[in-house]
Amino acid sequence: MNNNWKKLIVALDLDKRSEIEKAIDIFAPKGVKFKIGSIAFTKFGPDFVKGLIDQGIDIFLDLKLYDIPNTMARTSSVIAELGCWAFTVHLYSGREALGAVKEAVAKTAEKMKKARPLILGVSVLTSSEATKSEIHDLVRQADYVGLEGVISSANDVKEIKKDFPKLKVITPGIRNPLDQKGDQKRIATASIAFANGADYIVVGRPIIEKNDYLKAAEEIIRG
Ligand code: C5P
């Protein structure tokens, strides 16, 4: 279980700063990473994110960019300037936009002398159904452009790793059998995700909707 803390990304889908701080105090010393998505980013903004990064916390900025190539590239440069550990783009945005993002991130990181954030492509949201070939075609774009990884359901990890071994796979939709599914459709336990080869799991509500975040996270990563 100890090793699995380093493969856990807690989704800070919270709009109360005190709850975000509580999660960080509990999990940061264990080497856990944190995902800031549209809820916390819209509420607290980039200065808040920068403050966390400056404390040495690994932030995965999950804004799921999906726009024209110029807008995606320029937004990605700003994200690289912030110094995030990783961020997401929609693979549906296509090769031209994804290539522009890759180039913009490399240039900005070099200019700022910062580590390049990992660019992670969202295939199909785990709250939607998807066919294997739909996922394969999208992930192939990520591999072709040279993104570092993709976000995919635990059930697709094995095939992605077989067909595209260079890509990291990050898996949301993690639930224990007694957890509420919520809006997620393609779910699995953490142990299934890891057994299938997931590099990281992303977990939000099964942890942040409980009072005891630590106990909830222990139950999740024990699977
Ligand atoms: O609360 P829950 O564990 O379902 O949270 C999963 C997190 O992962 C949410 O922040 C959601 O936005 C994100 N996510 C997802 N499916 C994707 C990509 C990201 O659920 N394909």
Coordinates of N, CA and C and ligand atoms in Angstrom, one line a residue:
M1 N 0.8 -1.2 0.0 CA 0.0 0.0 0.0 C 0.9 1.3 0.0
N2 N 2.0 1.2 0.7 CA 2.9 2.4 0.8 C 3.2 3.0 -0.5
N3 N 3.6 2.1 -1.5 CA 4.0 2.6 -2.8 C 2.8 3.3 -3.5
N4 N 1.6 2.8 -3.2 CA 0.5 3.3 -3.9 C 0.1 4.8 -3.6
W5 N 0.6 5.3 -2.5 CA 0.3 6.7 -2.2 C 0.9 7.6 -3.3
K6 N 2.1 7.2 -3.8 CA 2.7 8.0 -4.8 C 2.0 7.9 -6.2
K7 N 1.1 6.9 -6.3 CA 0.3 6.8 -7.5 C -1.1 7.4 -7.4
L8 N -1.3 8.0 -6.2 CA -2.7 8.6 -6.0 C -2.7 10.1 -6.3
I9 N -3.7 10.5 -7.1 CA -3.9 11.9 -7.3 C -5.3 12.2 -6.7
V10 N -5.3 13.1 -5.7 CA -6.6 13.4 -5.1 C -7.2 14.6 -5.9
A11 N -8.4 14.4 -6.3 CA -9.1 15.5 -7.1 C -9.7 16.5 -6.1
L12 N -9.2 17.7 -6.0 CA -9.7 18.7 -5.1 C -10.9 19.4 -5.7
D13 N -11.9 18.7 -5.9 CA -13.2 19.3 -6.5 C -13.9 19.9 -5.3
L14 N -13.4 21.0 -4.8 CA -13.9 21.6 -3.6 C -14.0 23.1 -3.8
D15 N -14.9 23.8 -3.1 CA -15.0 25.2 -3.2 C -14.8 25.9 -1.9
K16 N -14.3 25.1 -0.9 CA -13.9 25.6 0.4 C -12.4 25.5 0.6
R17 N -11.8 26.6 0.8 CA -10.3 26.6 1.0 C -9.9 25.7 2.1
S18 N -10.7 25.8 3.2 CA -10.3 25.0 4.4 C -10.3 23.5 4.1
E19 N -11.2 23.1 3.3 CA -11.2 21.6 2.9 C -10.0 21.3 2.0
I20 N -9.7 22.2 1.1 CA -8.5 21.9 0.3 C -7.3 21.9 1.1
E21 N -7.2 22.8 2.1 CA -6.0 22.8 2.9 C -5.9 21.6 3.8
K22 N -7.1 21.1 4.3 CA -7.1 19.9 5.1 C -6.6 18.7 4.3
A23 N -7.0 18.6 3.0 CA -6.6 17.5 2.2 C -5.1 17.6 1.9
I24 N -4.6 18.8 1.7 CA -3.2 18.9 1.4 C -2.3 18.6 2.6
D25 N -2.8 19.0 3.8 CA -2.0 18.7 5.0 C -2.0 17.2 5.3
I26 N -3.1 16.5 5.0 CA -3.1 15.1 5.2 C -2.2 14.3 4.2
F27 N -2.4 14.7 2.9 CA -1.8 13.8 1.9 C -0.5 14.3 1.3
A28 N -0.1 15.5 1.4 CA 1.1 16.0 0.8 C 2.3 15.2 1.4
P29 N 2.4 15.1 2.7 CA 3.5 14.4 3.3 C 3.7 12.9 2.8
K30 N 2.6 12.4 2.3 CA 2.7 11.0 1.8 C 3.1 10.9 0.3
G31 N 3.4 12.1 -0.3 CA 3.9 12.1 -1.7 C 2.7 12.0 -2.7
V32 N 1.5 12.3 -2.2 CA 0.3 12.3 -3.1 C 0.3 13.5 -4.0
K33 N -0.2 13.4 -5.2 CA -0.4 14.6 -6.0 C -1.8 15.1 -6.0
F34 N -2.0 16.3 -6.5 CA -3.4 16.9 -6.3 C -3.9 17.4 -7.7
K35 N -5.2 17.2 -7.9 CA -5.7 17.7 -9.2 C -6.6 18.9 -8.9
I36 N -6.4 19.9 -9.6 CA -7.2 21.1 -9.5 C -8.0 21.2 -10.8
G37 N -9.3 21.1 -10.7 CA -10.1 21.2 -11.9 C -10.9 22.5 -12.0
S38 N -11.9 22.5 -12.8 CA -12.6 23.8 -13.0 C -13.3 24.4 -11.8
I39 N -13.7 23.5 -10.8 CA -14.3 24.1 -9.6 C -13.4 24.9 -8.8
A40 N -12.3 24.3 -8.3 CA -11.3 25.1 -7.5 C -10.6 26.2 -8.3
F41 N -10.3 25.9 -9.6 CA -9.6 26.9 -10.4 C -10.5 28.2 -10.6
T42 N -11.8 27.9 -10.8 CA -12.7 29.1 -11.0 C -12.9 29.9 -9.7
K43 N -12.9 29.1 -8.6 CA -13.1 29.8 -7.3 C -11.9 30.5 -6.9
F44 N -10.7 29.9 -7.0 CA -9.5 30.4 -6.3 C -8.5 31.0 -7.2
G45 N -8.5 30.6 -8.5 CA -7.6 31.2 -9.5 C -6.2 30.8 -9.5
P46 N -5.5 31.3 -10.5 CA -4.1 30.9 -10.8 C -3.1 31.2 -9.7
D47 N -3.3 32.3 -8.9 CA -2.4 32.7 -7.9 C -2.4 31.6 -6.8
F48 N -3.6 31.1 -6.5 CA -3.8 30.0 -5.5 C -3.0 28.8 -6.0
V49 N -3.1 28.5 -7.2 CA -2.4 27.3 -7.8 C -0.9 27.5 -7.7
K50 N -0.5 28.7 -8.0 CA 1.0 29.1 -8.0 C 1.5 28.9 -6.5
G51 N 0.7 29.4 -5.6 CA 1.0 29.3 -4.2 C 1.3 27.9 -3.7
L52 N 0.5 27.0 -4.2 CA 0.6 25.5 -3.9 C 1.9 25.0 -4.5
I53 N 2.1 25.3 -5.8 CA 3.3 24.9 -6.5 C 4.5 25.4 -5.8
D54 N 4.5 26.6 -5.4 CA 5.7 27.2 -4.7 C 6.0 26.5 -3.4
Q55 N 5.0 25.8 -2.8 CA 5.2 25.0 -1.6 C 5.8 23.6 -1.9
G56 N 6.0 23.4 -3.2 CA 6.5 22.1 -3.6 C 5.5 21.0 -3.9
I57 N 4.2 21.5 -4.0 CA 3.2 20.5 -4.2 C 3.0 20.2 -5.7
D58 N 2.8 18.9 -6.1 CA 2.6 18.6 -7.5 C 1.2 18.8 -7.9
I59 N 1.0 19.8 -8.8 CA -0.4 20.1 -9.2 C -0.7 19.6 -10.6
F60 N -1.8 18.9 -10.8 CA -2.3 18.4 -12.0 C -3.5 19.4 -12.3
L61 N -3.3 20.3 -13.3 CA -4.3 21.2 -13.6 C -5.2 20.6 -14.7
D62 N -6.4 20.3 -14.3 CA -7.3 19.6 -15.2 C -8.4 20.5 -15.7
L63 N -8.0 21.3 -16.7 CA -8.9 22.2 -17.3 C -9.5 21.7 -18.7
K64 N -9.0 20.5 -19.1 CA -9.4 19.9 -20.3 C -9.6 20.8 -21.5
L65 N -8.5 21.4 -21.9 CA -8.5 22.4 -23.0 C -9.1 21.8 -24.3
Y66 N -9.9 22.5 -24.9 CA -10.5 22.0 -26.2 C -10.9 23.3 -27.0
D67 N -10.1 23.7 -27.9 CA -10.3 25.0 -28.6 C -9.5 25.0 -29.9
I68 N -9.4 26.1 -30.5 CA -8.6 26.2 -31.8 C -7.1 26.2 -31.4
P69 N -6.3 25.7 -32.3 CA -4.9 25.5 -32.0 C -4.2 26.7 -31.3
N70 N -4.4 27.9 -31.8 CA -3.7 29.1 -31.3 C -4.1 29.3 -29.8
T71 N -5.4 29.2 -29.5 CA -5.8 29.4 -28.1 C -5.3 28.3 -27.2
M72 N -5.3 27.1 -27.7 CA -4.8 26.0 -26.9 C -3.3 26.1 -26.6
A73 N -2.6 26.5 -27.6 CA -1.1 26.6 -27.4 C -0.8 27.8 -26.4
R74 N -1.5 28.9 -26.6 CA -1.2 30.0 -25.7 C -1.6 29.7 -24.3
T75 N -2.7 29.1 -24.1 CA -3.2 28.7 -22.7 C -2.2 27.7 -22.1
S76 N -1.7 26.8 -22.9 CA -0.7 25.8 -22.5 C 0.6 26.5 -22.0
S77 N 1.0 27.5 -22.7 CA 2.2 28.3 -22.3 C 2.0 28.9 -20.9
V78 N 0.8 29.4 -20.7 CA 0.5 30.0 -19.4 C 0.6 28.9 -18.3
I79 N 0.1 27.8 -18.6 CA 0.1 26.7 -17.7 C 1.6 26.2 -17.4
A80 N 2.4 26.2 -18.4 CA 3.8 25.8 -18.3 C 4.5 26.9 -17.4
E81 N 4.1 28.1 -17.6 CA 4.7 29.2 -16.8 C 4.4 29.0 -15.3
L82 N 3.2 28.6 -15.0 CA 2.8 28.3 -13.6 C 3.6 27.3 -13.0
G83 N 4.1 26.3 -13.8 CA 4.9 25.2 -13.2 C 4.1 24.0 -12.7
C84 N 3.0 23.8 -13.4 CA 2.2 22.6 -13.0 C 3.0 21.3 -13.3
W85 N 2.6 20.3 -12.6 CA 3.2 19.0 -12.9 C 2.6 18.3 -14.2
A86 N 1.3 18.6 -14.4 CA 0.6 18.0 -15.5 C -0.6 18.8 -15.8
F87 N -1.1 18.7 -17.0 CA -2.4 19.3 -17.4 C -3.1 18.5 -18.5
T88 N -4.4 18.8 -18.7 CA -5.1 18.0 -19.7 C -5.6 18.8 -20.9
V89 N -5.6 18.1 -22.0 CA -6.2 18.6 -23.2 C -7.2 17.5 -23.8
H90 N -8.2 17.9 -24.5 CA -9.1 16.9 -25.1 C -8.4 16.4 -26.4
L91 N -8.4 15.1 -26.5 CA -7.8 14.5 -27.7 C -8.7 14.8 -28.9
Y92 N -10.0 15.1 -28.7 CA -10.9 15.5 -29.8 C -10.4 16.8 -30.5
S93 N -9.6 17.5 -29.8 CA -9.2 18.8 -30.4 C -8.3 18.6 -31.7
G94 N -7.8 17.4 -31.9 CA -7.1 17.0 -33.1 C -5.6 17.3 -33.2
R95 N -5.0 16.7 -34.2 CA -3.5 16.7 -34.3 C -2.9 18.0 -34.3
E96 N -3.5 19.0 -35.1 CA -2.9 20.3 -35.3 C -2.8 21.0 -33.9
A97 N -3.9 21.0 -33.2 CA -4.0 21.6 -31.9 C -3.1 21.0 -30.9
L98 N -3.0 19.6 -30.9 CA -2.2 18.9 -29.9 C -0.7 19.2 -30.2
G99 N -0.4 19.2 -31.5 CA 1.0 19.5 -31.9 C 1.4 20.9 -31.4
A100 N 0.5 21.9 -31.6 CA 0.7 23.2 -31.2 C 1.0 23.3 -29.7
V101 N 0.2 22.6 -28.9 CA 0.3 22.5 -27.5 C 1.7 22.0 -27.1
K102 N 2.1 20.9 -27.7 CA 3.4 20.3 -27.4 C 4.5 21.3 -27.7
E103 N 4.5 22.0 -28.8 CA 5.5 22.9 -29.2 C 5.5 24.1 -28.2
A104 N 4.4 24.6 -27.9 CA 4.3 25.8 -27.0 C 4.8 25.4 -25.6
V105 N 4.5 24.3 -25.1 CA 5.0 23.8 -23.8 C 6.5 23.7 -23.7
A106 N 7.0 23.1 -24.8 CA 8.5 22.9 -24.8 C 9.2 24.3 -24.9
K107 N 8.7 25.2 -25.7 CA 9.3 26.5 -25.8 C 9.3 27.3 -24.5
T108 N 8.1 27.3 -23.9 CA 7.9 28.0 -22.6 C 8.8 27.4 -21.5
A109 N 8.8 26.1 -21.4 CA 9.5 25.5 -20.3 C 11.0 25.8 -20.5
E110 N 11.5 25.8 -21.7 CA 12.9 26.1 -21.9 C 13.2 27.6 -21.6
K111 N 12.3 28.5 -22.0 CA 12.5 29.9 -21.7 C 12.5 30.2 -20.2
M112 N 11.6 29.5 -19.5 CA 11.4 29.7 -18.1 C 12.4 28.9 -17.3
K113 N 13.1 28.0 -17.9 CA 14.0 27.0 -17.3 C 13.3 26.2 -16.2
K114 N 12.1 25.8 -16.6 CA 11.3 25.0 -15.7 C 11.1 23.6 -16.3
A115 N 10.7 22.6 -15.4 CA 10.4 21.3 -16.0 C 9.2 21.4 -16.9
R116 N 9.1 20.6 -17.9 CA 7.9 20.6 -18.8 C 6.8 19.9 -18.1
P117 N 5.6 20.5 -18.0 CA 4.5 19.8 -17.5 C 4.1 18.6 -18.4
L118 N 3.6 17.5 -17.8 CA 3.2 16.4 -18.7 C 1.9 16.8 -19.3
I119 N 1.8 16.6 -20.6 CA 0.5 16.9 -21.3 C -0.3 15.6 -21.4
L120 N -1.5 15.6 -20.8 CA -2.3 14.4 -20.8 C -3.5 14.6 -21.6
G121 N -3.8 13.6 -22.5 CA -4.9 13.7 -23.4 C -6.1 13.0 -22.8
V122 N -7.2 13.7 -22.8 CA -8.5 13.1 -22.3 C -9.1 12.3 -23.5
S123 N -9.3 11.0 -23.3 CA -9.9 10.3 -24.4 C -11.4 10.5 -24.3
V124 N -12.2 9.6 -23.7 CA -13.6 9.8 -23.5 C -13.9 9.8 -22.0
L125 N -14.7 10.8 -21.6 CA -14.9 10.9 -20.2 C -15.5 9.6 -19.6
T126 N -15.0 9.3 -18.3 CA -15.5 8.1 -17.8 C -16.9 8.1 -17.3
S127 N -17.5 9.3 -17.5 CA -19.0 9.4 -17.2 C -19.8 9.1 -18.5
S128 N -19.1 8.8 -19.6 CA -19.8 8.5 -20.9 C -19.4 7.0 -21.3
E129 N -20.2 6.4 -22.1 CA -19.9 5.1 -22.6 C -19.0 5.4 -23.8
A130 N -18.1 4.4 -24.2 CA -17.2 4.5 -25.3 C -16.9 3.2 -25.9
T131 N -16.7 3.1 -27.2 CA -16.3 1.9 -27.8 C -14.8 1.8 -27.8
K132 N -14.3 0.6 -27.9 CA -12.8 0.3 -27.8 C -12.2 1.1 -29.0
S133 N -12.8 1.0 -30.2 CA -12.1 1.6 -31.3 C -12.1 3.1 -31.2
E134 N -13.2 3.7 -30.6 CA -13.2 5.2 -30.4 C -12.0 5.6 -29.5
I135 N -11.8 4.8 -28.5 CA -10.7 5.1 -27.6 C -9.4 4.9 -28.2
H136 N -9.2 3.8 -29.0 CA -8.0 3.5 -29.7 C -7.6 4.6 -30.6
D137 N -8.6 5.1 -31.4 CA -8.3 6.2 -32.4 C -7.9 7.5 -31.7
L138 N -8.5 7.8 -30.6 CA -8.1 9.0 -29.9 C -6.7 8.9 -29.3
V139 N -6.5 7.7 -28.6 CA -5.2 7.6 -28.0 C -4.0 7.6 -29.0
R140 N -4.3 7.0 -30.2 CA -3.3 7.0 -31.2 C -2.9 8.5 -31.6
Q141 N -3.8 9.4 -31.5 CA -3.4 10.8 -31.8 C -2.4 11.3 -30.7
A142 N -2.7 10.9 -29.4 CA -1.8 11.3 -28.4 C -0.4 10.8 -28.6
D143 N -0.3 9.5 -29.0 CA 1.0 8.9 -29.2 C 1.7 9.5 -30.4
Y144 N 0.9 9.8 -31.5 CA 1.5 10.3 -32.7 C 2.1 11.7 -32.4
V145 N 1.4 12.5 -31.7 CA 1.9 13.9 -31.4 C 3.0 13.9 -30.3
G146 N 3.1 12.8 -29.6 CA 4.2 12.7 -28.5 C 3.7 13.3 -27.2
L147 N 2.4 13.2 -26.9 CA 2.0 13.6 -25.5 C 2.6 12.6 -24.6
E148 N 2.6 13.0 -23.3 CA 3.2 12.1 -22.3 C 2.2 11.0 -21.8
G149 N 0.9 11.3 -21.9 CA 0.0 10.3 -21.3 C -1.4 10.6 -21.7
V150 N -2.3 9.7 -21.2 CA -3.8 9.9 -21.5 C -4.6 9.6 -20.2
I151 N -5.8 10.1 -20.2 CA -6.7 9.8 -19.1 C -7.7 8.8 -19.7
S152 N -7.8 7.7 -19.0 CA -8.7 6.6 -19.5 C -9.2 5.8 -18.4
S153 N -10.3 5.0 -18.7 CA -10.9 4.2 -17.7 C -10.0 3.0 -17.4
A154 N -10.1 2.5 -16.2 CA -9.3 1.3 -15.7 C -9.4 0.2 -16.7
N155 N -10.6 0.0 -17.3 CA -10.8 -1.1 -18.2 C -10.2 -1.0 -19.5
D156 N -9.7 0.2 -19.9 CA -9.0 0.4 -21.2 C -7.5 0.4 -21.0
V157 N -7.0 0.3 -19.8 CA -5.5 0.5 -19.6 C -4.7 -0.5 -20.3
K158 N -5.1 -1.8 -20.1 CA -4.3 -2.9 -20.6 C -4.0 -2.7 -22.1
E159 N -5.1 -2.5 -22.9 CA -5.0 -2.3 -24.3 C -4.2 -1.1 -24.7
I160 N -4.3 0.0 -24.0 CA -3.6 1.2 -24.3 C -2.1 0.9 -24.0
K161 N -1.8 0.2 -22.9 CA -0.4 -0.1 -22.6 C 0.3 -1.0 -23.7
K162 N -0.6 -1.9 -24.1 CA -0.1 -2.9 -25.2 C 0.2 -2.2 -26.5
D163 N -0.7 -1.3 -26.9 CA -0.6 -0.7 -28.2 C 0.3 0.5 -28.2
F164 N 0.4 1.2 -27.0 CA 1.1 2.5 -27.0 C 2.0 2.5 -25.7
P165 N 3.0 1.7 -25.6 CA 3.7 1.5 -24.3 C 4.4 2.7 -23.8
K166 N 4.6 3.7 -24.6 CA 5.3 4.9 -24.1 C 4.4 5.8 -23.3
L167 N 3.1 5.7 -23.5 CA 2.1 6.6 -22.8 C 1.9 6.2 -21.4
K168 N 1.9 7.2 -20.5 CA 1.4 7.0 -19.1 C -0.2 7.0 -19.2
V169 N -0.8 6.2 -18.3 CA -2.2 6.1 -18.3 C -2.7 6.5 -16.9
I170 N -3.5 7.5 -16.8 CA -4.1 8.0 -15.6 C -5.6 7.7 -15.5
T171 N -6.0 7.1 -14.4 CA -7.3 6.5 -14.4 C -8.3 7.1 -13.4
P172 N -9.3 7.8 -13.8 CA -10.4 8.3 -12.9 C -11.5 7.2 -12.9
G173 N -12.6 7.5 -12.2 CA -13.7 6.5 -12.1 C -13.3 5.4 -11.2
I174 N -12.6 5.7 -10.1 CA -12.2 4.7 -9.1 C -13.3 4.6 -8.0
R175 N -13.8 3.4 -7.8 CA -14.8 3.2 -6.8 C -14.6 1.9 -6.1
N176 N -14.8 1.8 -4.8 CA -14.9 0.5 -4.1 C -16.3 0.0 -4.3
P177 N -16.6 -1.3 -4.1 CA -17.9 -1.8 -4.4 C -19.1 -1.0 -3.6
L178 N -18.8 -0.6 -2.4 CA -19.9 0.1 -1.7 C -20.0 1.6 -1.9
D179 N -19.0 2.2 -2.7 CA -19.1 3.6 -3.0 C -20.2 4.0 -3.9
Q180 N -20.7 5.2 -3.8 CA -21.7 5.7 -4.8 C -21.0 5.9 -6.1
K181 N -21.6 5.5 -7.2 CA -21.0 5.7 -8.5 C -21.1 7.1 -8.9
G182 N -22.1 7.8 -8.5 CA -22.3 9.2 -8.9 C -22.6 9.2 -10.4
D183 N -22.0 10.1 -11.1 CA -22.2 10.2 -12.6 C -21.3 9.3 -13.4
Q184 N -20.3 8.7 -12.7 CA -19.3 7.8 -13.4 C -19.9 6.6 -13.9
K185 N -19.6 6.2 -15.1 CA -20.1 4.9 -15.7 C -19.1 3.8 -15.8
R186 N -17.9 4.2 -16.3 CA -16.9 3.1 -16.5 C -16.0 3.1 -15.2
I187 N -16.4 2.4 -14.2 CA -15.7 2.4 -12.9 C -14.9 1.1 -12.7
A188 N -13.9 1.2 -11.7 CA -13.2 0.0 -11.3 C -12.6 0.3 -9.9
T189 N -12.1 -0.7 -9.2 CA -11.4 -0.5 -8.0 C -10.0 -0.1 -8.3
A190 N -9.3 0.5 -7.3 CA -7.9 0.9 -7.5 C -7.1 -0.3 -7.8
S191 N -7.3 -1.5 -7.1 CA -6.5 -2.6 -7.4 C -6.6 -3.1 -8.8
I192 N -7.8 -3.0 -9.3 CA -8.0 -3.4 -10.8 C -7.2 -2.5 -11.7
A193 N -7.3 -1.2 -11.4 CA -6.6 -0.2 -12.2 C -5.1 -0.4 -12.2
F194 N -4.6 -0.7 -11.0 CA -3.1 -0.9 -10.9 C -2.7 -2.2 -11.5
A195 N -3.6 -3.2 -11.3 CA -3.2 -4.5 -11.9 C -3.2 -4.4 -13.5
N196 N -4.1 -3.6 -14.0 CA -4.2 -3.4 -15.4 C -3.0 -2.5 -16.0
G197 N -2.3 -1.9 -15.0 CA -1.1 -1.1 -15.5 C -1.2 0.4 -15.4
A198 N -2.3 0.9 -14.7 CA -2.4 2.4 -14.5 C -1.2 2.9 -13.8
D199 N -0.7 4.1 -14.3 CA 0.4 4.7 -13.6 C 0.0 5.5 -12.4
Y200 N -1.2 6.1 -12.5 CA -1.8 6.9 -11.4 C -3.3 6.7 -11.4
I201 N -3.9 6.8 -10.3 CA -5.4 6.9 -10.2 C -5.8 8.3 -9.7
V202 N -6.9 8.7 -10.2 CA -7.5 10.0 -9.7 C -8.7 9.7 -8.9
V203 N -8.8 10.2 -7.7 CA -9.9 9.9 -6.9 C -10.4 11.2 -6.2
G204 N -11.7 11.5 -6.4 CA -12.3 12.7 -5.8 C -13.3 12.3 -4.7
R205 N -14.6 12.2 -5.1 CA -15.7 12.1 -4.2 C -15.6 10.9 -3.2
P206 N -15.0 9.7 -3.6 CA -14.9 8.7 -2.5 C -14.0 9.1 -1.4
I207 N -13.2 10.2 -1.6 CA -12.3 10.7 -0.5 C -12.9 12.0 0.1
I208 N -13.2 12.9 -0.8 CA -13.5 14.3 -0.3 C -14.9 14.5 0.2
E209 N -15.7 13.5 -0.1 CA -17.1 13.6 0.5 C -17.2 12.8 1.8
K210 N -16.1 12.3 2.3 CA -16.1 11.6 3.6 C -15.5 12.6 4.6
N211 N -15.8 12.4 5.9 CA -15.2 13.3 6.9 C -13.8 12.9 7.2
D212 N -13.5 11.6 7.2 CA -12.1 11.2 7.5 C -11.4 10.9 6.1
Y213 N -10.8 11.9 5.6 CA -10.2 11.7 4.2 C -9.1 10.6 4.2
L214 N -8.3 10.5 5.3 CA -7.2 9.6 5.4 C -7.8 8.1 5.3
K215 N -8.8 7.9 6.2 CA -9.4 6.5 6.3 C -10.0 6.2 4.9
A216 N -10.7 7.1 4.3 CA -11.3 6.9 3.0 C -10.3 6.5 1.9
A217 N -9.2 7.3 2.0 CA -8.1 7.1 0.9 C -7.4 5.7 1.2
E218 N -7.2 5.3 2.5 CA -6.6 4.0 2.7 C -7.5 2.9 2.2
E219 N -8.8 3.1 2.4 CA -9.8 2.1 1.9 C -9.7 2.0 0.4
I220 N -9.6 3.1 -0.3 CA -9.5 3.1 -1.7 C -8.3 2.4 -2.2
I221 N -7.1 2.9 -1.7 CA -5.9 2.3 -2.3 C -5.6 0.8 -1.9
R222 N -6.3 0.4 -0.8 CA -6.2 -1.0 -0.5 C -7.1 -1.8 -1.5
G223 N -8.1 -1.1 -2.0 CA -9.0 -1.7 -3.1 C -9.7 -2.9 -2.6
Ligands
C5P1 O1 -15.3 12.3 -7.8 P1 -14.6 11.4 -8.7 O2 -13.7 10.4 -8.1 O3 -15.6 10.8 -9.7 O4 -13.6 12.4 -9.5 C1 -13.0 12.1 -10.7 C2 -12.3 13.3 -11.2 O5 -11.6 13.0 -12.4 C3 -13.2 14.5 -11.4 O6 -12.4 15.6 -11.0 C4 -13.4 14.5 -12.9 O7 -13.5 15.8 -13.4 C5 -12.1 13.9 -13.4 N1 -12.1 13.2 -14.7 C6 -13.0 12.1 -15.0 N2 -13.0 11.5 -16.2 C7 -12.1 11.9 -17.1 C8 -11.2 12.9 -16.9 C9 -11.3 13.5 -15.6 O8 -13.8 11.7 -14.1 N3 -12.1 11.2 -18.3

